[in-house]
């Protein structure tokens, strides 16, 4: 069984640029959540995708957007990068039942370290 | 507002000593409760979770946690710490029903002395 994978591992961008981070969910999982973990802090929820639709969003501006594909992999896109976007971006996948996500165990990938200069 | 507080930023214990990491939450109703561990360069690994029932929950790696509704707490314990337990520990909550948004505390970094 393949776990959650993320690419790239590390990324350096400059202010104003755009970035795309990728996540492959664990086999059989249909829900993907993205989190931002700034240095010395706990992860913060960005948004979740369930059955290819955004299914909940945290307190992040619209320049943070995402996609989920039919194979349940996902992308996180960030436009107009700011210095404060420097963080570890974590992807988590889970298997949600017919009634939707709720308390399902989330399995985390190793993250993508984004540095904005 | 929903929040999770981990009062201890850093804790240092000797190998073989007991450990308790504190977690308090502020939430409208009893949420789902979790403890995760993060080692350098690794993603988050789930140690244990509480959904309902017995308030003492057993997890992996010899960890346990106790849910106390009256104190809005979910403290993590281990009777004897191993050097390999050195890592960052996060307490998290998620709402019952609706989407599966985890709210994390700021974490407690555990150092283990030989």
mmCIF file with all atom_site columns, C-alpha atoms in Angstrom:
data_model
loop_
_atom_site.group_PDB
_atom_site.id
_atom_site.type_symbol
_atom_site.label_atom_id
_atom_site.label_alt_id
_atom_site.label_comp_id
_atom_site.label_asym_id
_atom_site.label_entity_id
_atom_site.label_seq_id
_atom_site.pdbx_PDB_ins_code
_atom_site.Cartn_x
_atom_site.Cartn_y
_atom_site.Cartn_z
_atom_site.occupancy
_atom_site.B_iso_or_equiv
_atom_site.pdbx_formal_charge
_atom_site.auth_seq_id
_atom_site.auth_comp_id
_atom_site.auth_asym_id
_atom_site.auth_atom_id
_atom_site.pdbx_PDB_model_num
ATOM 1   C CA . UNK A 1 1   ? 0.000   0.000  0.000   1.00 0.00 ? 1   UNK A CA 1
ATOM 2   C CA . UNK A 1 2   ? 1.512   3.311  -1.090  1.00 0.00 ? 2   UNK A CA 1
ATOM 3   C CA . UNK A 1 3   ? 1.338   6.141  1.434   1.00 0.00 ? 3   UNK A CA 1
ATOM 4   C CA . UNK A 1 4   ? 0.759   9.821  0.776   1.00 0.00 ? 4   UNK A CA 1
ATOM 5   C CA . UNK A 1 5   ? 3.450   11.364 -1.410  1.00 0.00 ? 5   UNK A CA 1
ATOM 6   C CA . UNK A 1 6   ? 4.150   15.006 -2.129  1.00 0.00 ? 6   UNK A CA 1
ATOM 7   C CA . UNK A 1 7   ? 6.265   16.800 -4.690  1.00 0.00 ? 7   UNK A CA 1
ATOM 8   C CA . UNK A 1 8   ? 8.518   18.604 -4.797  1.00 0.00 ? 8   UNK A CA 1
ATOM 9   C CA . UNK A 1 9   ? 10.305  18.150 -1.482  1.00 0.00 ? 9   UNK A CA 1
ATOM 10  C CA . UNK A 1 10  ? 11.728  21.648 -1.436  1.00 0.00 ? 10  UNK A CA 1
ATOM 11  C CA . UNK A 1 11  ? 11.015  24.744 -3.487  1.00 0.00 ? 11  UNK A CA 1
ATOM 12  C CA . UNK A 1 12  ? 12.409  28.266 -3.585  1.00 0.00 ? 12  UNK A CA 1
ATOM 13  C CA . UNK A 1 13  ? 10.405  31.066 -5.168  1.00 0.00 ? 13  UNK A CA 1
ATOM 14  C CA . UNK A 1 14  ? 10.468  34.855 -5.161  1.00 0.00 ? 14  UNK A CA 1
ATOM 15  C CA . UNK A 1 15  ? 7.740   37.245 -4.111  1.00 0.00 ? 15  UNK A CA 1
ATOM 16  C CA . UNK A 1 16  ? 4.974   37.638 -6.656  1.00 0.00 ? 16  UNK A CA 1
ATOM 17  C CA . UNK A 1 17  ? 5.567   34.284 -8.326  1.00 0.00 ? 17  UNK A CA 1
ATOM 18  C CA . UNK A 1 18  ? 3.106   31.426 -8.511  1.00 0.00 ? 18  UNK A CA 1
ATOM 19  C CA . UNK A 1 19  ? 3.649   27.879 -7.251  1.00 0.00 ? 19  UNK A CA 1
ATOM 20  C CA . UNK A 1 20  ? 1.953   24.500 -7.650  1.00 0.00 ? 20  UNK A CA 1
ATOM 21  C CA . UNK A 1 21  ? 2.399   21.740 -5.090  1.00 0.00 ? 21  UNK A CA 1
ATOM 22  C CA . UNK A 1 22  ? 1.289   18.183 -5.746  1.00 0.00 ? 22  UNK A CA 1
ATOM 23  C CA . UNK A 1 23  ? -0.064  15.386 -3.612  1.00 0.00 ? 23  UNK A CA 1
ATOM 24  C CA . UNK A 1 24  ? -0.846  11.764 -4.351  1.00 0.00 ? 24  UNK A CA 1
ATOM 25  C CA . UNK A 1 25  ? -3.281  10.356 -1.860  1.00 0.00 ? 25  UNK A CA 1
ATOM 26  C CA . UNK A 1 26  ? -3.003  6.952  -0.252  1.00 0.00 ? 26  UNK A CA 1
ATOM 27  C CA . UNK A 1 27  ? -4.493  4.155  -2.314  1.00 0.00 ? 27  UNK A CA 1
ATOM 28  C CA . UNK A 1 28  ? -8.271  3.970  -1.874  1.00 0.00 ? 28  UNK A CA 1
ATOM 29  C CA . UNK A 1 29  ? -8.609  7.391  -0.247  1.00 0.00 ? 29  UNK A CA 1
ATOM 30  C CA . UNK A 1 30  ? -11.097 9.887  -1.698  1.00 0.00 ? 30  UNK A CA 1
ATOM 31  C CA . UNK A 1 31  ? -10.506 12.986 0.442   1.00 0.00 ? 31  UNK A CA 1
ATOM 32  C CA . UNK A 1 32  ? -7.518  15.304 0.489   1.00 0.00 ? 32  UNK A CA 1
ATOM 33  C CA . UNK A 1 33  ? -6.806  18.108 2.944   1.00 0.00 ? 33  UNK A CA 1
ATOM 34  C CA . UNK A 1 34  ? -4.049  20.701 2.773   1.00 0.00 ? 34  UNK A CA 1
ATOM 35  C CA . UNK A 1 35  ? -2.350  22.348 5.729   1.00 0.00 ? 35  UNK A CA 1
ATOM 36  C CA . UNK A 1 36  ? 0.239   25.098 6.113   1.00 0.00 ? 36  UNK A CA 1
ATOM 37  C CA . UNK A 1 37  ? 2.796   24.731 8.897   1.00 0.00 ? 37  UNK A CA 1
ATOM 38  C CA . UNK A 1 38  ? 4.855   27.837 9.572   1.00 0.00 ? 38  UNK A CA 1
ATOM 39  C CA . UNK A 1 39  ? 8.102   27.423 11.456  1.00 0.00 ? 39  UNK A CA 1
ATOM 40  C CA . UNK A 1 40  ? 7.501   26.715 15.142  1.00 0.00 ? 40  UNK A CA 1
ATOM 41  C CA . UNK A 1 41  ? 3.734   26.436 14.755  1.00 0.00 ? 41  UNK A CA 1
ATOM 42  C CA . UNK A 1 42  ? 1.127   23.758 14.368  1.00 0.00 ? 42  UNK A CA 1
ATOM 43  C CA . UNK A 1 43  ? -0.397  23.028 10.968  1.00 0.00 ? 43  UNK A CA 1
ATOM 44  C CA . UNK A 1 44  ? -3.251  25.286 9.850   1.00 0.00 ? 44  UNK A CA 1
ATOM 45  C CA . UNK A 1 45  ? -6.080  23.984 7.701   1.00 0.00 ? 45  UNK A CA 1
ATOM 46  C CA . UNK A 1 46  ? -6.180  25.502 4.203   1.00 0.00 ? 46  UNK A CA 1
ATOM 47  C CA . UNK A 1 47  ? -8.951  23.513 2.511   1.00 0.00 ? 47  UNK A CA 1
ATOM 48  C CA . UNK A 1 48  ? -10.277 20.043 1.816   1.00 0.00 ? 48  UNK A CA 1
ATOM 49  C CA . UNK A 1 49  ? -11.368 18.300 -1.366  1.00 0.00 ? 49  UNK A CA 1
ATOM 50  C CA . UNK A 1 50  ? -13.924 15.517 -1.413  1.00 0.00 ? 50  UNK A CA 1
ATOM 51  C CA . UNK A 1 51  ? -15.061 13.920 -4.649  1.00 0.00 ? 51  UNK A CA 1
ATOM 52  C CA . UNK A 1 52  ? -13.286 16.631 -6.644  1.00 0.00 ? 52  UNK A CA 1
ATOM 53  C CA . UNK A 1 53  ? -15.160 19.482 -4.931  1.00 0.00 ? 53  UNK A CA 1
ATOM 54  C CA . UNK A 1 54  ? -13.853 21.925 -2.333  1.00 0.00 ? 54  UNK A CA 1
ATOM 55  C CA . UNK A 1 55  ? -15.459 20.822 0.910   1.00 0.00 ? 55  UNK A CA 1
ATOM 56  C CA . UNK A 1 56  ? -14.448 23.347 3.511   1.00 0.00 ? 56  UNK A CA 1
ATOM 57  C CA . UNK A 1 57  ? -11.896 26.125 3.682   1.00 0.00 ? 57  UNK A CA 1
ATOM 58  C CA . UNK A 1 58  ? -9.835  27.689 6.416   1.00 0.00 ? 58  UNK A CA 1
ATOM 59  C CA . UNK A 1 59  ? -8.900  31.325 6.852   1.00 0.00 ? 59  UNK A CA 1
ATOM 60  C CA . UNK A 1 60  ? -6.766  31.651 3.721   1.00 0.00 ? 60  UNK A CA 1
ATOM 61  C CA . UNK A 1 61  ? -7.161  34.211 0.906   1.00 0.00 ? 61  UNK A CA 1
ATOM 62  C CA . UNK A 1 62  ? -8.441  33.265 -2.565  1.00 0.00 ? 62  UNK A CA 1
ATOM 63  C CA . UNK A 1 63  ? -4.911  33.269 -3.992  1.00 0.00 ? 63  UNK A CA 1
ATOM 64  C CA . UNK A 1 64  ? -4.698  29.824 -2.347  1.00 0.00 ? 64  UNK A CA 1
ATOM 65  C CA . UNK A 1 65  ? -6.603  27.465 -4.618  1.00 0.00 ? 65  UNK A CA 1
ATOM 66  C CA . UNK A 1 66  ? -6.702  23.778 -5.283  1.00 0.00 ? 66  UNK A CA 1
ATOM 67  C CA . UNK A 1 67  ? -7.835  20.937 -7.452  1.00 0.00 ? 67  UNK A CA 1
ATOM 68  C CA . UNK A 1 68  ? -8.647  17.305 -6.968  1.00 0.00 ? 68  UNK A CA 1
ATOM 69  C CA . UNK A 1 69  ? -8.432  14.948 -9.915  1.00 0.00 ? 69  UNK A CA 1
ATOM 70  C CA . UNK A 1 70  ? -10.509 11.840 -10.703 1.00 0.00 ? 70  UNK A CA 1
ATOM 71  C CA . UNK A 1 71  ? -7.727  9.644  -9.301  1.00 0.00 ? 71  UNK A CA 1
ATOM 72  C CA . UNK A 1 72  ? -8.041  11.695 -6.061  1.00 0.00 ? 72  UNK A CA 1
ATOM 73  C CA . UNK A 1 73  ? -4.606  13.255 -6.354  1.00 0.00 ? 73  UNK A CA 1
ATOM 74  C CA . UNK A 1 74  ? -4.549  16.960 -5.658  1.00 0.00 ? 74  UNK A CA 1
ATOM 75  C CA . UNK A 1 75  ? -2.776  20.236 -6.333  1.00 0.00 ? 75  UNK A CA 1
ATOM 76  C CA . UNK A 1 76  ? -2.356  23.323 -4.215  1.00 0.00 ? 76  UNK A CA 1
ATOM 77  C CA . UNK A 1 77  ? -1.770  26.540 -6.131  1.00 0.00 ? 77  UNK A CA 1
ATOM 78  C CA . UNK A 1 78  ? -0.603  29.762 -4.572  1.00 0.00 ? 78  UNK A CA 1
ATOM 79  C CA . UNK A 1 79  ? -0.564  32.967 -6.619  1.00 0.00 ? 79  UNK A CA 1
ATOM 80  C CA . UNK A 1 80  ? 1.240   36.226 -5.906  1.00 0.00 ? 80  UNK A CA 1
ATOM 81  C CA . UNK A 1 81  ? 3.546   34.655 -3.335  1.00 0.00 ? 81  UNK A CA 1
ATOM 82  C CA . UNK A 1 82  ? 4.334   36.631 -0.190  1.00 0.00 ? 82  UNK A CA 1
ATOM 83  C CA . UNK A 1 83  ? 7.213   36.199 2.231   1.00 0.00 ? 83  UNK A CA 1
ATOM 84  C CA . UNK A 1 84  ? 4.787   34.883 4.874   1.00 0.00 ? 84  UNK A CA 1
ATOM 85  C CA . UNK A 1 85  ? 3.861   32.002 2.587   1.00 0.00 ? 85  UNK A CA 1
ATOM 86  C CA . UNK A 1 86  ? 7.194   30.404 3.476   1.00 0.00 ? 86  UNK A CA 1
ATOM 87  C CA . UNK A 1 87  ? 6.202   27.225 5.295   1.00 0.00 ? 87  UNK A CA 1
ATOM 88  C CA . UNK A 1 88  ? 5.911   23.459 5.190   1.00 0.00 ? 88  UNK A CA 1
ATOM 89  C CA . UNK A 1 89  ? 2.829   22.476 3.200   1.00 0.00 ? 89  UNK A CA 1
ATOM 90  C CA . UNK A 1 90  ? 1.284   19.208 4.277   1.00 0.00 ? 90  UNK A CA 1
ATOM 91  C CA . UNK A 1 91  ? -1.181  17.100 2.398   1.00 0.00 ? 91  UNK A CA 1
ATOM 92  C CA . UNK A 1 92  ? -3.354  14.533 4.160   1.00 0.00 ? 92  UNK A CA 1
ATOM 93  C CA . UNK A 1 93  ? -5.633  11.934 2.654   1.00 0.00 ? 93  UNK A CA 1
ATOM 94  C CA . UNK A 1 94  ? -8.512  10.004 4.182   1.00 0.00 ? 94  UNK A CA 1
ATOM 95  C CA . UNK A 1 95  ? -11.343 7.721  3.214   1.00 0.00 ? 95  UNK A CA 1
ATOM 96  C CA . UNK A 1 96  ? -14.714 9.309  3.748   1.00 0.00 ? 96  UNK A CA 1
ATOM 97  C CA . UNK A 1 97  ? -17.922 7.356  3.772   1.00 0.00 ? 97  UNK A CA 1
ATOM 98  C CA . UNK A 1 98  ? -21.095 7.956  1.815   1.00 0.00 ? 98  UNK A CA 1
ATOM 99  C CA . UNK A 1 99  ? -22.216 10.578 4.334   1.00 0.00 ? 99  UNK A CA 1
ATOM 100 C CA . UNK A 1 100 ? -19.065 12.573 3.768   1.00 0.00 ? 100 UNK A CA 1
ATOM 101 C CA . UNK A 1 101 ? -15.951 13.288 5.814   1.00 0.00 ? 101 UNK A CA 1
ATOM 102 C CA . UNK A 1 102 ? -16.155 13.374 9.561   1.00 0.00 ? 102 UNK A CA 1
ATOM 103 C CA . UNK A 1 103 ? -13.604 12.153 12.054  1.00 0.00 ? 103 UNK A CA 1
ATOM 104 C CA . UNK A 1 104 ? -11.879 10.017 9.450   1.00 0.00 ? 104 UNK A CA 1
ATOM 105 C CA . UNK A 1 105 ? -8.234  9.322  10.183  1.00 0.00 ? 105 UNK A CA 1
ATOM 106 C CA . UNK A 1 106 ? -6.014  11.510 8.038   1.00 0.00 ? 106 UNK A CA 1
ATOM 107 C CA . UNK A 1 107 ? -2.714  10.179 6.755   1.00 0.00 ? 107 UNK A CA 1
ATOM 108 C CA . UNK A 1 108 ? -0.099  12.839 6.171   1.00 0.00 ? 108 UNK A CA 1
ATOM 109 C CA . UNK A 1 109 ? 2.598   13.127 3.553   1.00 0.00 ? 109 UNK A CA 1
ATOM 110 C CA . UNK A 1 110 ? 6.133   14.349 4.360   1.00 0.00 ? 110 UNK A CA 1
ATOM 111 C CA . UNK A 1 111 ? 5.357   17.846 3.113   1.00 0.00 ? 111 UNK A CA 1
ATOM 112 C CA . UNK A 1 112 ? 6.810   20.371 0.692   1.00 0.00 ? 112 UNK A CA 1
ATOM 113 C CA . UNK A 1 113 ? 9.082   23.031 2.174   1.00 0.00 ? 113 UNK A CA 1
ATOM 114 C CA . UNK A 1 114 ? 8.404   26.324 0.354   1.00 0.00 ? 114 UNK A CA 1
ATOM 115 C CA . UNK A 1 115 ? 10.766  29.250 0.780   1.00 0.00 ? 115 UNK A CA 1
ATOM 116 C CA . UNK A 1 116 ? 9.755   32.646 -0.604  1.00 0.00 ? 116 UNK A CA 1
ATOM 117 C CA . UNK A 1 117 ? 12.573  35.180 -1.031  1.00 0.00 ? 117 UNK A CA 1
ATOM 118 C CA . UNK B 2 1   ? -13.462 30.551 18.898  1.00 0.00 ? 1   UNK B CA 1
ATOM 119 C CA . UNK B 2 2   ? -12.236 27.019 18.423  1.00 0.00 ? 2   UNK B CA 1
ATOM 120 C CA . UNK B 2 3   ? -8.706  26.551 19.702  1.00 0.00 ? 3   UNK B CA 1
ATOM 121 C CA . UNK B 2 4   ? -6.239  24.043 21.061  1.00 0.00 ? 4   UNK B CA 1
ATOM 122 C CA . UNK B 2 5   ? -3.680  24.976 23.702  1.00 0.00 ? 5   UNK B CA 1
ATOM 123 C CA . UNK B 2 6   ? -0.526  23.078 24.448  1.00 0.00 ? 6   UNK B CA 1
ATOM 124 C CA . UNK B 2 7   ? 0.951   24.981 27.406  1.00 0.00 ? 7   UNK B CA 1
ATOM 125 C CA . UNK B 2 8   ? 4.423   23.440 27.224  1.00 0.00 ? 8   UNK B CA 1
ATOM 126 C CA . UNK B 2 9   ? 6.561   24.502 24.264  1.00 0.00 ? 9   UNK B CA 1
ATOM 127 C CA . UNK B 2 10  ? 9.552   22.375 25.265  1.00 0.00 ? 10  UNK B CA 1
ATOM 128 C CA . UNK B 2 11  ? 9.839   19.443 27.653  1.00 0.00 ? 11  UNK B CA 1
ATOM 129 C CA . UNK B 2 12  ? 12.974  17.522 28.540  1.00 0.00 ? 12  UNK B CA 1
ATOM 130 C CA . UNK B 2 13  ? 12.841  14.161 30.281  1.00 0.00 ? 13  UNK B CA 1
ATOM 131 C CA . UNK B 2 14  ? 15.354  11.444 31.060  1.00 0.00 ? 14  UNK B CA 1
ATOM 132 C CA . UNK B 2 15  ? 15.128  8.150  29.261  1.00 0.00 ? 15  UNK B CA 1
ATOM 133 C CA . UNK B 2 16  ? 12.969  5.774  31.282  1.00 0.00 ? 16  UNK B CA 1
ATOM 134 C CA . UNK B 2 17  ? 11.094  8.569  33.029  1.00 0.00 ? 17  UNK B CA 1
ATOM 135 C CA . UNK B 2 18  ? 7.354   9.047  32.705  1.00 0.00 ? 18  UNK B CA 1
ATOM 136 C CA . UNK B 2 19  ? 5.874   11.688 30.431  1.00 0.00 ? 19  UNK B CA 1
ATOM 137 C CA . UNK B 2 20  ? 2.730   13.765 30.361  1.00 0.00 ? 20  UNK B CA 1
ATOM 138 C CA . UNK B 2 21  ? 2.009   16.298 27.627  1.00 0.00 ? 21  UNK B CA 1
ATOM 139 C CA . UNK B 2 22  ? -0.873  18.656 28.249  1.00 0.00 ? 22  UNK B CA 1
ATOM 140 C CA . UNK B 2 23  ? -3.625  19.644 25.852  1.00 0.00 ? 23  UNK B CA 1
ATOM 141 C CA . UNK B 2 24  ? -6.682  21.825 26.435  1.00 0.00 ? 24  UNK B CA 1
ATOM 142 C CA . UNK B 2 25  ? -9.282  22.683 23.861  1.00 0.00 ? 25  UNK B CA 1
ATOM 143 C CA . UNK B 2 26  ? -11.985 25.261 23.451  1.00 0.00 ? 26  UNK B CA 1
ATOM 144 C CA . UNK B 2 27  ? -14.928 24.039 21.414  1.00 0.00 ? 27  UNK B CA 1
ATOM 145 C CA . UNK B 2 28  ? -18.719 24.305 21.378  1.00 0.00 ? 28  UNK B CA 1
ATOM 146 C CA . UNK B 2 29  ? -19.291 20.588 21.732  1.00 0.00 ? 29  UNK B CA 1
ATOM 147 C CA . UNK B 2 30  ? -17.006 17.663 22.408  1.00 0.00 ? 30  UNK B CA 1
ATOM 148 C CA . UNK B 2 31  ? -14.982 17.283 19.222  1.00 0.00 ? 31  UNK B CA 1
ATOM 149 C CA . UNK B 2 32  ? -12.993 14.363 17.957  1.00 0.00 ? 32  UNK B CA 1
ATOM 150 C CA . UNK B 2 33  ? -9.566  14.462 19.669  1.00 0.00 ? 33  UNK B CA 1
ATOM 151 C CA . UNK B 2 34  ? -6.198  13.408 18.304  1.00 0.00 ? 34  UNK B CA 1
ATOM 152 C CA . UNK B 2 35  ? -2.513  13.284 19.138  1.00 0.00 ? 35  UNK B CA 1
ATOM 153 C CA . UNK B 2 36  ? 0.055   13.342 16.326  1.00 0.00 ? 36  UNK B CA 1
ATOM 154 C CA . UNK B 2 37  ? 3.843   13.048 16.392  1.00 0.00 ? 37  UNK B CA 1
ATOM 155 C CA . UNK B 2 38  ? 6.204   14.696 13.919  1.00 0.00 ? 38  UNK B CA 1
ATOM 156 C CA . UNK B 2 39  ? 9.852   13.721 13.601  1.00 0.00 ? 39  UNK B CA 1
ATOM 157 C CA . UNK B 2 40  ? 12.298  15.923 11.647  1.00 0.00 ? 40  UNK B CA 1
ATOM 158 C CA . UNK B 2 41  ? 11.713  15.576 7.911   1.00 0.00 ? 41  UNK B CA 1
ATOM 159 C CA . UNK B 2 42  ? 8.670   13.395 8.474   1.00 0.00 ? 42  UNK B CA 1
ATOM 160 C CA . UNK B 2 43  ? 4.976   13.950 8.094   1.00 0.00 ? 43  UNK B CA 1
ATOM 161 C CA . UNK B 2 44  ? 2.572   13.721 10.989  1.00 0.00 ? 44  UNK B CA 1
ATOM 162 C CA . UNK B 2 45  ? 1.860   10.270 12.386  1.00 0.00 ? 45  UNK B CA 1
ATOM 163 C CA . UNK B 2 46  ? -1.307  9.564  14.344  1.00 0.00 ? 46  UNK B CA 1
ATOM 164 C CA . UNK B 2 47  ? -0.608  8.260  17.859  1.00 0.00 ? 47  UNK B CA 1
ATOM 165 C CA . UNK B 2 48  ? -4.183  7.911  19.057  1.00 0.00 ? 48  UNK B CA 1
ATOM 166 C CA . UNK B 2 49  ? -7.684  9.342  18.776  1.00 0.00 ? 49  UNK B CA 1
ATOM 167 C CA . UNK B 2 50  ? -10.809 9.728  20.876  1.00 0.00 ? 50  UNK B CA 1
ATOM 168 C CA . UNK B 2 51  ? -14.255 9.639  19.332  1.00 0.00 ? 51  UNK B CA 1
ATOM 169 C CA . UNK B 2 52  ? -16.492 8.347  22.140  1.00 0.00 ? 52  UNK B CA 1
ATOM 170 C CA . UNK B 2 53  ? -16.717 5.722  24.848  1.00 0.00 ? 53  UNK B CA 1
ATOM 171 C CA . UNK B 2 54  ? -13.892 4.884  27.232  1.00 0.00 ? 54  UNK B CA 1
ATOM 172 C CA . UNK B 2 55  ? -12.134 8.110  28.150  1.00 0.00 ? 55  UNK B CA 1
ATOM 173 C CA . UNK B 2 56  ? -8.734  6.400  28.445  1.00 0.00 ? 56  UNK B CA 1
ATOM 174 C CA . UNK B 2 57  ? -7.445  5.744  24.954  1.00 0.00 ? 57  UNK B CA 1
ATOM 175 C CA . UNK B 2 58  ? -4.524  3.497  24.051  1.00 0.00 ? 58  UNK B CA 1
ATOM 176 C CA . UNK B 2 59  ? -2.346  4.330  21.081  1.00 0.00 ? 59  UNK B CA 1
ATOM 177 C CA . UNK B 2 60  ? 0.748   3.190  19.285  1.00 0.00 ? 60  UNK B CA 1
ATOM 178 C CA . UNK B 2 61  ? 4.294   3.201  20.688  1.00 0.00 ? 61  UNK B CA 1
ATOM 179 C CA . UNK B 2 62  ? 3.036   2.740  24.270  1.00 0.00 ? 62  UNK B CA 1
ATOM 180 C CA . UNK B 2 63  ? 1.206   6.090  24.452  1.00 0.00 ? 63  UNK B CA 1
ATOM 181 C CA . UNK B 2 64  ? -2.156  6.668  26.072  1.00 0.00 ? 64  UNK B CA 1
ATOM 182 C CA . UNK B 2 65  ? -4.358  9.720  26.552  1.00 0.00 ? 65  UNK B CA 1
ATOM 183 C CA . UNK B 2 66  ? -7.201  10.561 28.874  1.00 0.00 ? 66  UNK B CA 1
ATOM 184 C CA . UNK B 2 67  ? -10.189 12.673 27.891  1.00 0.00 ? 67  UNK B CA 1
ATOM 185 C CA . UNK B 2 68  ? -11.587 14.794 30.724  1.00 0.00 ? 68  UNK B CA 1
ATOM 186 C CA . UNK B 2 69  ? -14.751 16.591 29.652  1.00 0.00 ? 69  UNK B CA 1
ATOM 187 C CA . UNK B 2 70  ? -14.961 18.720 32.806  1.00 0.00 ? 70  UNK B CA 1
ATOM 188 C CA . UNK B 2 71  ? -11.479 20.097 32.152  1.00 0.00 ? 71  UNK B CA 1
ATOM 189 C CA . UNK B 2 72  ? -11.675 20.169 28.328  1.00 0.00 ? 72  UNK B CA 1
ATOM 190 C CA . UNK B 2 73  ? -8.393  18.309 28.366  1.00 0.00 ? 73  UNK B CA 1
ATOM 191 C CA . UNK B 2 74  ? -6.840  15.419 26.477  1.00 0.00 ? 74  UNK B CA 1
ATOM 192 C CA . UNK B 2 75  ? -3.408  14.817 28.001  1.00 0.00 ? 75  UNK B CA 1
ATOM 193 C CA . UNK B 2 76  ? -0.937  12.389 26.485  1.00 0.00 ? 76  UNK B CA 1
ATOM 194 C CA . UNK B 2 77  ? 1.047   10.042 28.722  1.00 0.00 ? 77  UNK B CA 1
ATOM 195 C CA . UNK B 2 78  ? 3.742   7.423  28.488  1.00 0.00 ? 78  UNK B CA 1
ATOM 196 C CA . UNK B 2 79  ? 5.026   5.500  31.516  1.00 0.00 ? 79  UNK B CA 1
ATOM 197 C CA . UNK B 2 80  ? 8.613   5.113  30.297  1.00 0.00 ? 80  UNK B CA 1
ATOM 198 C CA . UNK B 2 81  ? 10.130  7.306  27.584  1.00 0.00 ? 81  UNK B CA 1
ATOM 199 C CA . UNK B 2 82  ? 12.617  5.980  25.036  1.00 0.00 ? 82  UNK B CA 1
ATOM 200 C CA . UNK B 2 83  ? 15.255  8.095  23.284  1.00 0.00 ? 83  UNK B CA 1
ATOM 201 C CA . UNK B 2 84  ? 13.417  7.504  20.000  1.00 0.00 ? 84  UNK B CA 1
ATOM 202 C CA . UNK B 2 85  ? 10.396  9.379  21.382  1.00 0.00 ? 85  UNK B CA 1
ATOM 203 C CA . UNK B 2 86  ? 12.205  12.701 20.928  1.00 0.00 ? 86  UNK B CA 1
ATOM 204 C CA . UNK B 2 87  ? 10.022  14.594 18.450  1.00 0.00 ? 87  UNK B CA 1
ATOM 205 C CA . UNK B 2 88  ? 7.324   17.259 18.235  1.00 0.00 ? 88  UNK B CA 1
ATOM 206 C CA . UNK B 2 89  ? 3.887   16.330 19.505  1.00 0.00 ? 89  UNK B CA 1
ATOM 207 C CA . UNK B 2 90  ? 0.667   17.955 18.348  1.00 0.00 ? 90  UNK B CA 1
ATOM 208 C CA . UNK B 2 91  ? -2.765  17.775 19.877  1.00 0.00 ? 91  UNK B CA 1
ATOM 209 C CA . UNK B 2 92  ? -5.628  18.327 17.424  1.00 0.00 ? 92  UNK B CA 1
ATOM 210 C CA . UNK B 2 93  ? -9.409  18.480 17.373  1.00 0.00 ? 93  UNK B CA 1
ATOM 211 C CA . UNK B 2 94  ? -11.954 18.044 14.583  1.00 0.00 ? 94  UNK B CA 1
ATOM 212 C CA . UNK B 2 95  ? -15.664 18.855 14.561  1.00 0.00 ? 95  UNK B CA 1
ATOM 213 C CA . UNK B 2 96  ? -18.214 16.087 14.797  1.00 0.00 ? 96  UNK B CA 1
ATOM 214 C CA . UNK B 2 97  ? -20.061 15.880 11.503  1.00 0.00 ? 97  UNK B CA 1
ATOM 215 C CA . UNK B 2 98  ? -19.275 18.094 8.551   1.00 0.00 ? 98  UNK B CA 1
ATOM 216 C CA . UNK B 2 99  ? -15.902 18.130 6.939   1.00 0.00 ? 99  UNK B CA 1
ATOM 217 C CA . UNK B 2 100 ? -12.768 16.791 8.514   1.00 0.00 ? 100 UNK B CA 1
ATOM 218 C CA . UNK B 2 101 ? -10.888 19.953 9.445   1.00 0.00 ? 101 UNK B CA 1
ATOM 219 C CA . UNK B 2 102 ? -8.182  19.399 12.026  1.00 0.00 ? 102 UNK B CA 1
ATOM 220 C CA . UNK B 2 103 ? -7.346  22.268 14.381  1.00 0.00 ? 103 UNK B CA 1
ATOM 221 C CA . UNK B 2 104 ? -3.867  21.843 15.819  1.00 0.00 ? 104 UNK B CA 1
ATOM 222 C CA . UNK B 2 105 ? -2.147  23.184 18.878  1.00 0.00 ? 105 UNK B CA 1
ATOM 223 C CA . UNK B 2 106 ? 1.254   24.839 18.544  1.00 0.00 ? 106 UNK B CA 1
ATOM 224 C CA . UNK B 2 107 ? 3.038   21.656 19.545  1.00 0.00 ? 107 UNK B CA 1
ATOM 225 C CA . UNK B 2 108 ? 5.333   20.471 22.337  1.00 0.00 ? 108 UNK B CA 1
ATOM 226 C CA . UNK B 2 109 ? 8.922   19.620 21.488  1.00 0.00 ? 109 UNK B CA 1
ATOM 227 C CA . UNK B 2 110 ? 10.162  16.670 23.526  1.00 0.00 ? 110 UNK B CA 1
ATOM 228 C CA . UNK B 2 111 ? 13.861  16.138 24.207  1.00 0.00 ? 111 UNK B CA 1
ATOM 229 C CA . UNK B 2 112 ? 15.055  12.927 25.843  1.00 0.00 ? 112 UNK B CA 1
ATOM 230 C CA . UNK B 2 113 ? 18.273  12.789 27.885  1.00 0.00 ? 113 UNK B CA 1
ATOM 231 C CA . UNK B 2 114 ? 20.134  9.477  27.962  1.00 0.00 ? 114 UNK B CA 1
#
